[in-house]
GROMACS .gro file of C-alpha atoms in nm:
model
  497
    1UNK     CA    1   3.062   0.467   2.318
    2UNK     CA    2   3.370   0.268   2.308
    3UNK     CA    3   3.725   0.287   2.135
    4UNK     CA    4   3.599   0.082   1.843
    5UNK     CA    5   3.433   0.431   1.693
    6UNK     CA    6   3.785   0.542   1.631
    7UNK     CA    7   3.916   0.537   1.263
    8UNK     CA    8   4.167   0.269   1.188
    9UNK     CA    9   4.522   0.403   1.287
   10UNK     CA   10   4.808   0.244   1.067
   11UNK     CA   11   4.998   0.101   1.379
   12UNK     CA   12   5.245  -0.166   1.335
   13UNK     CA   13   5.202  -0.248   1.690
   14UNK     CA   14   4.882  -0.321   1.654
   15UNK     CA   15   4.798  -0.685   1.676
   16UNK     CA   16   4.525  -0.933   1.811
   17UNK     CA   17   4.723  -0.920   2.171
   18UNK     CA   18   4.773  -0.538   2.161
   19UNK     CA   19   4.555  -0.231   2.229
   20UNK     CA   20   4.626   0.131   2.169
   21UNK     CA   21   4.727   0.163   2.548
   22UNK     CA   22   4.965  -0.136   2.510
   23UNK     CA   23   4.984  -0.496   2.543
   24UNK     CA   24   4.710  -0.682   2.747
   25UNK     CA   25   4.660  -1.038   2.902
   26UNK     CA   26   4.606  -1.279   2.611
   27UNK     CA   27   4.569  -1.625   2.812
   28UNK     CA   28   4.189  -1.616   2.706
   29UNK     CA   29   4.282  -1.533   2.328
   30UNK     CA   30   4.210  -1.845   2.093
   31UNK     CA   31   4.523  -2.020   2.019
   32UNK     CA   32   4.529  -2.211   1.661
   33UNK     CA   33   4.582  -2.581   1.701
   34UNK     CA   34   4.690  -2.860   1.454
   35UNK     CA   35   4.698  -2.746   1.095
   36UNK     CA   36   4.567  -2.405   1.198
   37UNK     CA   37   4.890  -2.344   1.409
   38UNK     CA   38   5.108  -2.379   1.118
   39UNK     CA   39   5.242  -2.080   0.892
   40UNK     CA   40   5.047  -2.181   0.595
   41UNK     CA   41   4.719  -2.225   0.775
   42UNK     CA   42   4.738  -1.996   1.072
   43UNK     CA   43   4.516  -1.687   0.989
   44UNK     CA   44   4.760  -1.475   1.206
   45UNK     CA   45   5.069  -1.567   1.015
   46UNK     CA   46   5.250  -1.347   0.754
   47UNK     CA   47   5.251  -1.622   0.502
   48UNK     CA   48   4.879  -1.706   0.531
   49UNK     CA   49   4.795  -1.343   0.477
   50UNK     CA   50   4.989  -1.335   0.198
   51UNK     CA   51   4.814  -1.593   0.042
   52UNK     CA   52   4.499  -1.419   0.091
   53UNK     CA   53   4.628  -1.113  -0.047
   54UNK     CA   54   4.714  -1.292  -0.374
   55UNK     CA   55   4.334  -1.407  -0.416
   56UNK     CA   56   4.249  -1.049  -0.284
   57UNK     CA   57   4.423  -0.909  -0.566
   58UNK     CA   58   4.308  -1.126  -0.826
   59UNK     CA   59   3.956  -1.036  -0.738
   60UNK     CA   60   3.978  -0.715  -0.971
   61UNK     CA   61   4.190  -0.848  -1.250
   62UNK     CA   62   3.892  -0.950  -1.471
   63UNK     CA   63   3.712  -0.634  -1.381
   64UNK     CA   64   3.995  -0.399  -1.501
   65UNK     CA   65   4.082  -0.623  -1.802
   66UNK     CA   66   3.723  -0.596  -1.944
   67UNK     CA   67   3.655  -0.249  -1.860
   68UNK     CA   68   3.937  -0.103  -2.086
   69UNK     CA   69   3.857  -0.358  -2.391
   70UNK     CA   70   3.686  -0.061  -2.577
   71UNK     CA   71   3.990   0.154  -2.528
   72UNK     CA   72   4.219  -0.104  -2.672
   73UNK     CA   73   3.994  -0.143  -2.981
   74UNK     CA   74   3.865   0.200  -3.008
   75UNK     CA   75   3.891   0.242  -3.395
   76UNK     CA   76   3.766  -0.130  -3.433
   77UNK     CA   77   3.460  -0.041  -3.214
   78UNK     CA   78   3.408   0.280  -3.448
   79UNK     CA   79   3.444   0.101  -3.781
   80UNK     CA   80   3.254  -0.236  -3.699
   81UNK     CA   81   2.981  -0.080  -3.521
   82UNK     CA   82   2.965   0.253  -3.733
   83UNK     CA   83   2.951   0.463  -3.425
   84UNK     CA   84   3.075   0.820  -3.337
   85UNK     CA   85   3.323   0.949  -3.083
   86UNK     CA   86   3.031   1.059  -2.851
   87UNK     CA   87   2.870   0.708  -2.904
   88UNK     CA   88   3.189   0.532  -2.805
   89UNK     CA   89   3.236   0.743  -2.510
   90UNK     CA   90   2.896   0.633  -2.402
   91UNK     CA   91   3.034   0.293  -2.355
   92UNK     CA   92   3.240   0.425  -2.088
   93UNK     CA   93   2.981   0.663  -1.945
   94UNK     CA   94   2.719   0.424  -1.916
   95UNK     CA   95   2.929   0.199  -1.708
   96UNK     CA   96   2.956   0.475  -1.456
   97UNK     CA   97   2.588   0.603  -1.426
   98UNK     CA   98   2.436   0.312  -1.222
   99UNK     CA   99   2.708   0.344  -0.968
  100UNK     CA  100   2.636   0.706  -0.905
  101UNK     CA  101   2.369   0.555  -0.641
  102UNK     CA  102   2.412   0.183  -0.658
  103UNK     CA  103   2.773   0.172  -0.569
  104UNK     CA  104   2.709   0.377  -0.239
  105UNK     CA  105   2.414   0.126  -0.187
  106UNK     CA  106   2.647  -0.186  -0.271
  107UNK     CA  107   2.896  -0.053   0.010
  108UNK     CA  108   2.609  -0.031   0.240
  109UNK     CA  109   2.492  -0.361   0.166
  110UNK     CA  110   2.821  -0.516   0.258
  111UNK     CA  111   2.788  -0.341   0.593
  112UNK     CA  112   2.434  -0.439   0.660
  113UNK     CA  113   2.305  -0.714   0.461
  114UNK     CA  114   2.536  -0.938   0.253
  115UNK     CA  115   2.857  -0.919   0.448
  116UNK     CA  116   3.198  -0.911   0.261
  117UNK     CA  117   3.200  -1.268   0.148
  118UNK     CA  118   2.868  -1.301  -0.002
  119UNK     CA  119   2.874  -0.948  -0.141
  120UNK     CA  120   3.205  -1.016  -0.334
  121UNK     CA  121   3.067  -1.318  -0.505
  122UNK     CA  122   2.732  -1.169  -0.597
  123UNK     CA  123   2.908  -0.854  -0.733
  124UNK     CA  124   3.144  -1.070  -0.952
  125UNK     CA  125   2.857  -1.252  -1.070
  126UNK     CA  126   2.669  -0.950  -1.185
  127UNK     CA  127   3.015  -0.835  -1.371
  128UNK     CA  128   3.020  -1.134  -1.545
  129UNK     CA  129   2.671  -1.152  -1.669
  130UNK     CA  130   2.730  -0.787  -1.794
  131UNK     CA  131   3.052  -0.877  -1.987
  132UNK     CA  132   2.868  -1.174  -2.160
  133UNK     CA  133   2.583  -0.924  -2.240
  134UNK     CA  134   2.842  -0.683  -2.365
  135UNK     CA  135   2.994  -0.964  -2.598
  136UNK     CA  136   2.657  -1.068  -2.723
  137UNK     CA  137   2.555  -0.734  -2.851
  138UNK     CA  138   2.880  -0.732  -3.049
  139UNK     CA  139   2.791  -1.051  -3.212
  140UNK     CA  140   2.450  -0.934  -3.306
  141UNK     CA  141   2.573  -0.587  -3.401
  142UNK     CA  142   2.319  -0.447  -3.164
  143UNK     CA  143   2.466  -0.129  -2.991
  144UNK     CA  144   2.175  -0.106  -2.735
  145UNK     CA  145   2.234  -0.475  -2.599
  146UNK     CA  146   2.606  -0.378  -2.539
  147UNK     CA  147   2.508  -0.055  -2.370
  148UNK     CA  148   2.279  -0.265  -2.127
  149UNK     CA  149   2.557  -0.518  -2.074
  150UNK     CA  150   2.802  -0.237  -1.994
  151UNK     CA  151   2.550  -0.086  -1.752
  152UNK     CA  152   2.512  -0.418  -1.561
  153UNK     CA  153   2.881  -0.468  -1.584
  154UNK     CA  154   2.943  -0.148  -1.403
  155UNK     CA  155   2.708  -0.227  -1.151
  156UNK     CA  156   2.920  -0.528  -1.041
  157UNK     CA  157   3.259  -0.383  -1.105
  158UNK     CA  158   3.243  -0.071  -0.901
  159UNK     CA  159   3.055  -0.246  -0.582
  160UNK     CA  160   3.342  -0.513  -0.621
  161UNK     CA  161   3.611  -0.229  -0.573
  162UNK     CA  162   3.425  -0.132  -0.253
  163UNK     CA  163   3.459  -0.504  -0.137
  164UNK     CA  164   3.807  -0.529  -0.216
  165UNK     CA  165   3.885  -0.216  -0.011
  166UNK     CA  166   3.697  -0.374   0.276
  167UNK     CA  167   3.890  -0.716   0.244
  168UNK     CA  168   4.224  -0.498   0.264
  169UNK     CA  169   4.113  -0.330   0.562
  170UNK     CA  170   3.965  -0.637   0.732
  171UNK     CA  171   4.317  -0.840   0.696
  172UNK     CA  172   4.564  -0.578   0.698
  173UNK     CA  173   4.431  -0.284   0.941
  174UNK     CA  174   4.735  -0.179   1.149
  175UNK     CA  175   4.984  -0.355   0.931
  176UNK     CA  176   5.100  -0.270   0.575
  177UNK     CA  177   4.759  -0.110   0.454
  178UNK     CA  178   4.917   0.140   0.216
  179UNK     CA  179   5.113  -0.134   0.059
  180UNK     CA  180   4.843  -0.367   0.019
  181UNK     CA  181   4.614  -0.101  -0.148
  182UNK     CA  182   4.911  -0.032  -0.375
  183UNK     CA  183   4.934  -0.414  -0.461
  184UNK     CA  184   4.560  -0.426  -0.518
  185UNK     CA  185   4.591  -0.137  -0.783
  186UNK     CA  186   4.913  -0.298  -0.919
  187UNK     CA  187   4.752  -0.623  -1.002
  188UNK     CA  188   4.427  -0.467  -1.139
  189UNK     CA  189   4.633  -0.222  -1.358
  190UNK     CA  190   4.834  -0.496  -1.483
  191UNK     CA  191   4.511  -0.661  -1.588
  192UNK     CA  192   4.435  -0.320  -1.792
  193UNK     CA  193   4.787  -0.334  -1.917
  194UNK     CA  194   4.753  -0.685  -2.058
  195UNK     CA  195   4.425  -0.568  -2.219
  196UNK     CA  196   4.619  -0.308  -2.420
  197UNK     CA  197   4.884  -0.551  -2.504
  198UNK     CA  198   4.664  -0.853  -2.624
  199UNK     CA  199   4.319  -0.738  -2.750
  200UNK     CA  200   4.445  -0.572  -3.076
  201UNK     CA  201   4.665  -0.882  -3.177
  202UNK     CA  202   4.389  -1.101  -3.066
  203UNK     CA  203   4.122  -0.915  -3.285
  204UNK     CA  204   4.362  -0.943  -3.580
  205UNK     CA  205   4.405  -1.316  -3.517
  206UNK     CA  206   4.006  -1.369  -3.487
  207UNK     CA  207   3.951  -1.130  -3.774
  208UNK     CA  208   4.092  -1.380  -4.008
  209UNK     CA  209   3.816  -1.632  -3.894
  210UNK     CA  210   3.537  -1.389  -3.825
  211UNK     CA  211   3.445  -1.045  -4.002
  212UNK     CA  212   3.347  -0.724  -3.875
  213UNK     CA  213   3.118  -0.729  -3.554
  214UNK     CA  214   3.144  -1.090  -3.518
  215UNK     CA  215   3.531  -1.073  -3.475
  216UNK     CA  216   3.463  -0.809  -3.202
  217UNK     CA  217   3.201  -1.011  -3.044
  218UNK     CA  218   3.407  -1.318  -3.036
  219UNK     CA  219   3.711  -1.123  -2.873
  220UNK     CA  220   3.497  -0.962  -2.603
  221UNK     CA  221   3.340  -1.321  -2.525
  222UNK     CA  222   3.710  -1.434  -2.482
  223UNK     CA  223   3.770  -1.163  -2.260
  224UNK     CA  224   3.509  -1.274  -2.010
  225UNK     CA  225   3.730  -1.567  -1.945
  226UNK     CA  226   3.903  -1.328  -1.686
  227UNK     CA  227   3.611  -1.245  -1.500
  228UNK     CA  228   3.548  -1.615  -1.439
  229UNK     CA  229   3.906  -1.630  -1.316
  230UNK     CA  230   3.813  -1.341  -1.066
  231UNK     CA  231   3.498  -1.528  -0.948
  232UNK     CA  232   3.707  -1.848  -0.867
  233UNK     CA  233   3.926  -1.624  -0.663
  234UNK     CA  234   3.628  -1.487  -0.470
  235UNK     CA  235   3.529  -1.818  -0.386
  236UNK     CA  236   3.864  -1.944  -0.241
  237UNK     CA  237   3.896  -1.596  -0.063
  238UNK     CA  238   3.537  -1.638   0.082
  239UNK     CA  239   3.629  -1.980   0.223
  240UNK     CA  240   3.959  -1.863   0.370
  241UNK     CA  241   3.804  -1.544   0.551
  242UNK     CA  242   3.524  -1.747   0.680
  243UNK     CA  243   3.789  -2.011   0.828
  244UNK     CA  244   3.975  -1.728   0.957
  245UNK     CA  245   3.677  -1.559   1.143
  246UNK     CA  246   3.599  -1.901   1.300
  247UNK     CA  247   3.942  -1.969   1.427
  248UNK     CA  248   4.011  -1.608   1.552
  249UNK     CA  249   3.670  -1.548   1.683
  250UNK     CA  250   3.698  -1.209   1.496
  251UNK     CA  251   3.476  -0.928   1.588
  252UNK     CA  252   3.520  -0.631   1.390
  253UNK     CA  253   3.215  -0.433   1.558
  254UNK     CA  254   3.232  -0.511   1.951
  255UNK     CA  255   3.004  -0.227   2.017
  256UNK     CA  256   2.746  -0.366   1.799
  257UNK     CA  257   2.683  -0.037   1.624
  258UNK     CA  258   2.504  -0.065   1.294
  259UNK     CA  259   2.567   0.120   0.990
  260UNK     CA  260   2.312   0.346   0.846
  261UNK     CA  261   2.283   0.539   0.519
  262UNK     CA  262   2.211   0.852   0.715
  263UNK     CA  263   2.579   0.815   0.873
  264UNK     CA  264   2.717   1.021   0.571
  265UNK     CA  265   2.588   1.332   0.700
  266UNK     CA  266   2.808   1.291   1.008
  267UNK     CA  267   3.132   1.261   0.815
  268UNK     CA  268   3.401   1.522   0.866
  269UNK     CA  269   3.511   1.772   0.607
  270UNK     CA  270   3.838   1.577   0.532
  271UNK     CA  271   3.626   1.311   0.401
  272UNK     CA  272   3.427   1.529   0.173
  273UNK     CA  273   3.751   1.662   0.029
  274UNK     CA  274   3.886   1.321  -0.029
  275UNK     CA  275   3.561   1.265  -0.224
  276UNK     CA  276   3.612   1.576  -0.435
  277UNK     CA  277   3.979   1.431  -0.515
  278UNK     CA  278   3.833   1.113  -0.603
  279UNK     CA  279   3.627   1.294  -0.885
  280UNK     CA  280   3.849   1.573  -0.983
  281UNK     CA  281   4.174   1.355  -1.025
  282UNK     CA  282   4.045   1.032  -1.163
  283UNK     CA  283   3.837   1.236  -1.430
  284UNK     CA  284   4.187   1.350  -1.575
  285UNK     CA  285   4.314   0.994  -1.592
  286UNK     CA  286   4.044   0.753  -1.698
  287UNK     CA  287   3.863   0.947  -1.967
  288UNK     CA  288   4.203   1.031  -2.115
  289UNK     CA  289   4.311   0.678  -2.157
  290UNK     CA  290   3.982   0.584  -2.282
  291UNK     CA  291   4.013   0.845  -2.581
  292UNK     CA  292   4.393   0.846  -2.571
  293UNK     CA  293   4.463   0.593  -2.873
  294UNK     CA  294   4.318   0.839  -3.110
  295UNK     CA  295   4.511   1.139  -2.960
  296UNK     CA  296   4.842   0.967  -2.992
  297UNK     CA  297   4.755   0.847  -3.350
  298UNK     CA  298   4.674   1.206  -3.455
  299UNK     CA  299   4.897   1.422  -3.295
  300UNK     CA  300   5.216   1.199  -3.293
  301UNK     CA  301   5.120   0.988  -3.595
  302UNK     CA  302   5.150   0.657  -3.419
  303UNK     CA  303   5.013   0.343  -3.573
  304UNK     CA  304   4.723   0.157  -3.367
  305UNK     CA  305   4.972  -0.078  -3.195
  306UNK     CA  306   5.209   0.189  -3.115
  307UNK     CA  307   4.924   0.424  -2.975
  308UNK     CA  308   4.795   0.118  -2.773
  309UNK     CA  309   5.149   0.045  -2.621
  310UNK     CA  310   5.195   0.423  -2.523
  311UNK     CA  311   4.843   0.451  -2.394
  312UNK     CA  312   4.885   0.164  -2.166
  313UNK     CA  313   5.187   0.289  -2.001
  314UNK     CA  314   5.003   0.470  -1.711
  315UNK     CA  315   4.865   0.124  -1.614
  316UNK     CA  316   5.193  -0.061  -1.676
  317UNK     CA  317   5.387   0.176  -1.464
  318UNK     CA  318   5.121   0.163  -1.175
  319UNK     CA  319   5.144  -0.217  -1.181
  320UNK     CA  320   5.493  -0.175  -1.081
  321UNK     CA  321   5.514   0.146  -0.882
  322UNK     CA  322   5.206   0.125  -0.688
  323UNK     CA  323   5.307  -0.140  -0.411
  324UNK     CA  324   5.649   0.033  -0.392
  325UNK     CA  325   5.494   0.378  -0.315
  326UNK     CA  326   5.259   0.202  -0.077
  327UNK     CA  327   5.578   0.062   0.128
  328UNK     CA  328   5.705   0.430   0.117
  329UNK     CA  329   5.404   0.583   0.240
  330UNK     CA  330   5.395   0.298   0.509
  331UNK     CA  331   5.732   0.383   0.627
  332UNK     CA  332   5.714   0.755   0.590
  333UNK     CA  333   5.330   0.860   0.636
  334UNK     CA  334   5.248   1.207   0.512
  335UNK     CA  335   4.967   1.080   0.316
  336UNK     CA  336   4.842   1.444   0.230
  337UNK     CA  337   5.195   1.554   0.115
  338UNK     CA  338   5.207   1.272  -0.105
  339UNK     CA  339   4.851   1.353  -0.266
  340UNK     CA  340   4.978   1.710  -0.330
  341UNK     CA  341   5.288   1.571  -0.488
  342UNK     CA  342   5.106   1.328  -0.706
  343UNK     CA  343   4.843   1.605  -0.823
  344UNK     CA  344   5.132   1.842  -0.915
  345UNK     CA  345   5.320   1.594  -1.108
  346UNK     CA  346   4.991   1.492  -1.295
  347UNK     CA  347   4.942   1.855  -1.390
  348UNK     CA  348   5.284   1.855  -1.528
  349UNK     CA  349   5.246   1.521  -1.739
  350UNK     CA  350   4.925   1.664  -1.877
  351UNK     CA  351   5.114   1.982  -1.969
  352UNK     CA  352   5.390   1.802  -2.145
  353UNK     CA  353   5.135   1.613  -2.360
  354UNK     CA  354   4.927   1.928  -2.444
  355UNK     CA  355   5.157   2.179  -2.523
  356UNK     CA  356   5.486   2.011  -2.618
  357UNK     CA  357   5.605   1.750  -2.869
  358UNK     CA  358   5.833   1.592  -2.631
  359UNK     CA  359   5.808   1.225  -2.669
  360UNK     CA  360   5.480   1.122  -2.534
  361UNK     CA  361   5.629   0.815  -2.330
  362UNK     CA  362   5.803   1.085  -2.087
  363UNK     CA  363   5.453   1.240  -2.023
  364UNK     CA  364   5.267   0.908  -1.981
  365UNK     CA  365   5.546   0.747  -1.772
  366UNK     CA  366   5.507   1.073  -1.530
  367UNK     CA  367   5.135   1.025  -1.525
  368UNK     CA  368   5.187   0.667  -1.439
  369UNK     CA  369   5.412   0.741  -1.145
  370UNK     CA  370   5.180   1.024  -1.028
  371UNK     CA  371   4.878   0.799  -1.061
  372UNK     CA  372   5.050   0.541  -0.841
  373UNK     CA  373   5.154   0.794  -0.600
  374UNK     CA  374   4.808   0.915  -0.560
  375UNK     CA  375   4.607   0.581  -0.536
  376UNK     CA  376   4.860   0.438  -0.267
  377UNK     CA  377   4.831   0.761  -0.042
  378UNK     CA  378   4.448   0.848  -0.116
  379UNK     CA  379   4.247   0.560  -0.042
  380UNK     CA  380   4.387   0.443   0.283
  381UNK     CA  381   4.307   0.807   0.392
  382UNK     CA  382   3.950   0.703   0.422
  383UNK     CA  383   4.031   0.428   0.692
  384UNK     CA  384   4.192   0.707   0.901
  385UNK     CA  385   3.890   0.926   0.886
  386UNK     CA  386   3.601   0.699   0.925
  387UNK     CA  387   3.511   0.433   1.187
  388UNK     CA  388   3.555   0.075   1.068
  389UNK     CA  389   3.195  -0.030   1.090
  390UNK     CA  390   3.108   0.248   0.836
  391UNK     CA  391   3.381   0.188   0.587
  392UNK     CA  392   3.188  -0.006   0.344
  393UNK     CA  393   2.944   0.297   0.333
  394UNK     CA  394   3.211   0.557   0.304
  395UNK     CA  395   3.431   0.373   0.040
  396UNK     CA  396   3.075   0.315  -0.161
  397UNK     CA  397   3.011   0.679  -0.134
  398UNK     CA  398   3.358   0.766  -0.279
  399UNK     CA  399   3.293   0.523  -0.554
  400UNK     CA  400   2.973   0.674  -0.608
  401UNK     CA  401   3.070   1.038  -0.659
  402UNK     CA  402   3.371   0.928  -0.860
  403UNK     CA  403   3.127   0.741  -1.101
  404UNK     CA  404   2.908   1.041  -1.108
  405UNK     CA  405   3.199   1.247  -1.237
  406UNK     CA  406   3.322   0.984  -1.473
  407UNK     CA  407   2.975   0.933  -1.617
  408UNK     CA  408   2.929   1.298  -1.692
  409UNK     CA  409   3.300   1.409  -1.783
  410UNK     CA  410   3.350   1.119  -2.028
  411UNK     CA  411   3.059   1.214  -2.232
  412UNK     CA  412   3.167   1.581  -2.237
  413UNK     CA  413   3.510   1.477  -2.350
  414UNK     CA  414   3.373   1.289  -2.637
  415UNK     CA  415   3.168   1.606  -2.732
  416UNK     CA  416   3.457   1.815  -2.675
  417UNK     CA  417   3.659   1.598  -2.928
  418UNK     CA  418   3.369   1.623  -3.172
  419UNK     CA  419   3.296   1.962  -3.155
  420UNK     CA  420   3.658   2.053  -3.197
  421UNK     CA  421   3.726   1.817  -3.484
  422UNK     CA  422   3.982   1.636  -3.320
  423UNK     CA  423   4.190   1.891  -3.166
  424UNK     CA  424   4.288   1.745  -2.823
  425UNK     CA  425   4.444   2.077  -2.685
  426UNK     CA  426   4.095   2.185  -2.571
  427UNK     CA  427   4.050   1.850  -2.393
  428UNK     CA  428   4.368   1.874  -2.221
  429UNK     CA  429   4.303   2.224  -2.089
  430UNK     CA  430   3.977   2.057  -1.953
  431UNK     CA  431   4.154   1.793  -1.792
  432UNK     CA  432   4.395   2.059  -1.653
  433UNK     CA  433   4.114   2.247  -1.491
  434UNK     CA  434   3.987   1.936  -1.309
  435UNK     CA  435   4.339   1.886  -1.160
  436UNK     CA  436   4.358   2.215  -1.044
  437UNK     CA  437   4.018   2.150  -0.836
  438UNK     CA  438   4.189   1.855  -0.691
  439UNK     CA  439   4.496   2.036  -0.578
  440UNK     CA  440   4.270   2.315  -0.415
  441UNK     CA  441   4.082   2.009  -0.234
  442UNK     CA  442   4.403   1.866  -0.113
  443UNK     CA  443   4.524   2.217   0.040
  444UNK     CA  444   4.182   2.223   0.222
  445UNK     CA  445   4.266   1.882   0.380
  446UNK     CA  446   4.618   1.987   0.458
  447UNK     CA  447   4.466   2.311   0.623
  448UNK     CA  448   4.175   2.155   0.827
  449UNK     CA  449   4.396   1.869   0.941
  450UNK     CA  450   4.656   2.100   1.069
  451UNK     CA  451   4.418   2.334   1.232
  452UNK     CA  452   4.240   2.052   1.438
  453UNK     CA  453   4.565   1.882   1.510
  454UNK     CA  454   4.478   1.557   1.315
  455UNK     CA  455   4.653   1.276   1.207
  456UNK     CA  456   4.613   1.274   0.833
  457UNK     CA  457   4.953   1.393   0.744
  458UNK     CA  458   5.155   1.240   1.053
  459UNK     CA  459   5.435   0.984   1.037
  460UNK     CA  460   5.353   0.629   1.152
  461UNK     CA  461   5.508   0.679   1.489
  462UNK     CA  462   5.297   1.022   1.548
  463UNK     CA  463   4.996   0.825   1.467
  464UNK     CA  464   5.058   0.577   1.710
  465UNK     CA  465   5.099   0.834   1.983
  466UNK     CA  466   4.803   1.015   1.870
  467UNK     CA  467   4.572   0.730   1.878
  468UNK     CA  468   4.706   0.630   2.247
  469UNK     CA  469   4.642   0.966   2.368
  470UNK     CA  470   4.286   0.981   2.255
  471UNK     CA  471   4.229   0.622   2.395
  472UNK     CA  472   4.378   0.734   2.737
  473UNK     CA  473   4.144   1.049   2.713
  474UNK     CA  474   3.852   0.829   2.647
  475UNK     CA  475   3.913   0.588   2.952
  476UNK     CA  476   3.995   0.910   3.190
  477UNK     CA  477   3.666   1.091   3.072
  478UNK     CA  478   3.391   1.049   3.331
  479UNK     CA  479   3.065   0.903   3.203
  480UNK     CA  480   3.010   0.705   2.912
  481UNK     CA  481   2.826   0.681   2.576
  482UNK     CA  482   2.785   0.973   2.365
  483UNK     CA  483   2.871   1.243   2.629
  484UNK     CA  484   3.225   1.054   2.676
  485UNK     CA  485   3.261   1.066   2.290
  486UNK     CA  486   3.173   1.404   2.274
  487UNK     CA  487   3.414   1.506   2.534
  488UNK     CA  488   3.698   1.308   2.383
  489UNK     CA  489   3.631   1.456   2.053
  490UNK     CA  490   3.640   1.808   2.193
  491UNK     CA  491   3.990   1.726   2.361
  492UNK     CA  492   4.151   1.566   2.040
  493UNK     CA  493   4.283   1.921   1.890
  494UNK     CA  494   4.429   1.977   2.238
  495UNK     CA  495   4.626   1.640   2.266
  496UNK     CA  496   4.940   1.715   2.066
  497UNK     CA  497   4.970   2.067   2.208
   0.00000   0.00000   0.00000
């Protein structure tokens, strides 16, 4: 098998005219002409890729804005719909349940059936239908319709996240990948922040015209407009990507290998530990924010608007800090060390909120910085472990196990609050336990990568040298196909000795 089976290496020297072994003769490479040769229209130009990045980031804006609609209106949902904390937590957990399987399948469908362009549009359309049903359930005061809508919304939203990751790797592999992941998260979390800012005032305004559940339904219907915006961005980005593929004669899988669902059993230990972190870390963030408004109102005696403001700090901080951390990690590398630092600082943030009366903005700012640091360093790690033609399947699997964790943990979190009669100390201890698991998984990645002389905690320059050594070894290995691949794989741990 050829060099394309290697995981993606973040190499700034990588370009359409550069291989891992150095520059090659590019006289036969297609050269754009006419409008395609200008900076604005040339798919290879930085300006054109920046335009694509804008639409790429906006793909998730509507999804993240609508995801936390219930969190911004937690007390409103309970009063207008007459539901308990456990029922409220079901609104979040039902979002995750279908993606325990379907998100993994969604990534596979992108790799094997739909392709990234059609898959993105399909998933956004499903997401929009789900939000419209969710709003309809509010208008009719029918909780089961809201649950069905949220179920459908979750199918589209999480598969869309897989498509976004694939788009990022497709357009920015070997370039500013960490920063791009950070920017995507930044815009997405800005959508969540705007949600926390505007939903309560919007509800207050609408409530003057409509009453109780009708006001809630109208507000959720207005929120669906952000999903329409994201769908329009998907159409524009799809057109840009199709044009780039035609002009550049792009081939992301020159060996012709086909992704299979069974590929997941061949993934390395490091990938499985990344999956553990995806569950153990994020269950200490999202369920906390979903239930955090009442926490700040009870423990710190905040008004609803004040509680929303402090609860949105994590998303606001991540909107600013994620691309900055992404740029920093692009420069320094050392992804595993960054993940370890992020996990430890998140433990500190939860400890401040649980055991002290220090101004909660301190803990939430620290949590926002930590969350940004982890997201910018963790998700690009998958592209260093898994070959490109399997990335949709790999990212889909990560999203699936993450949703399994969120679905279960969100329900348990709501039950803990109900059973403890609003004492959030037990809930914080629960989250701290999960963060400890994430820290242990990070240590396993570090130890395994160090033992096998892997590239996960290398600097960018070291990763370039590492990839060149492996590629040179493959070319010098006698034979071809699986035997050559197996031989080179056996030699990888020896290359840096």
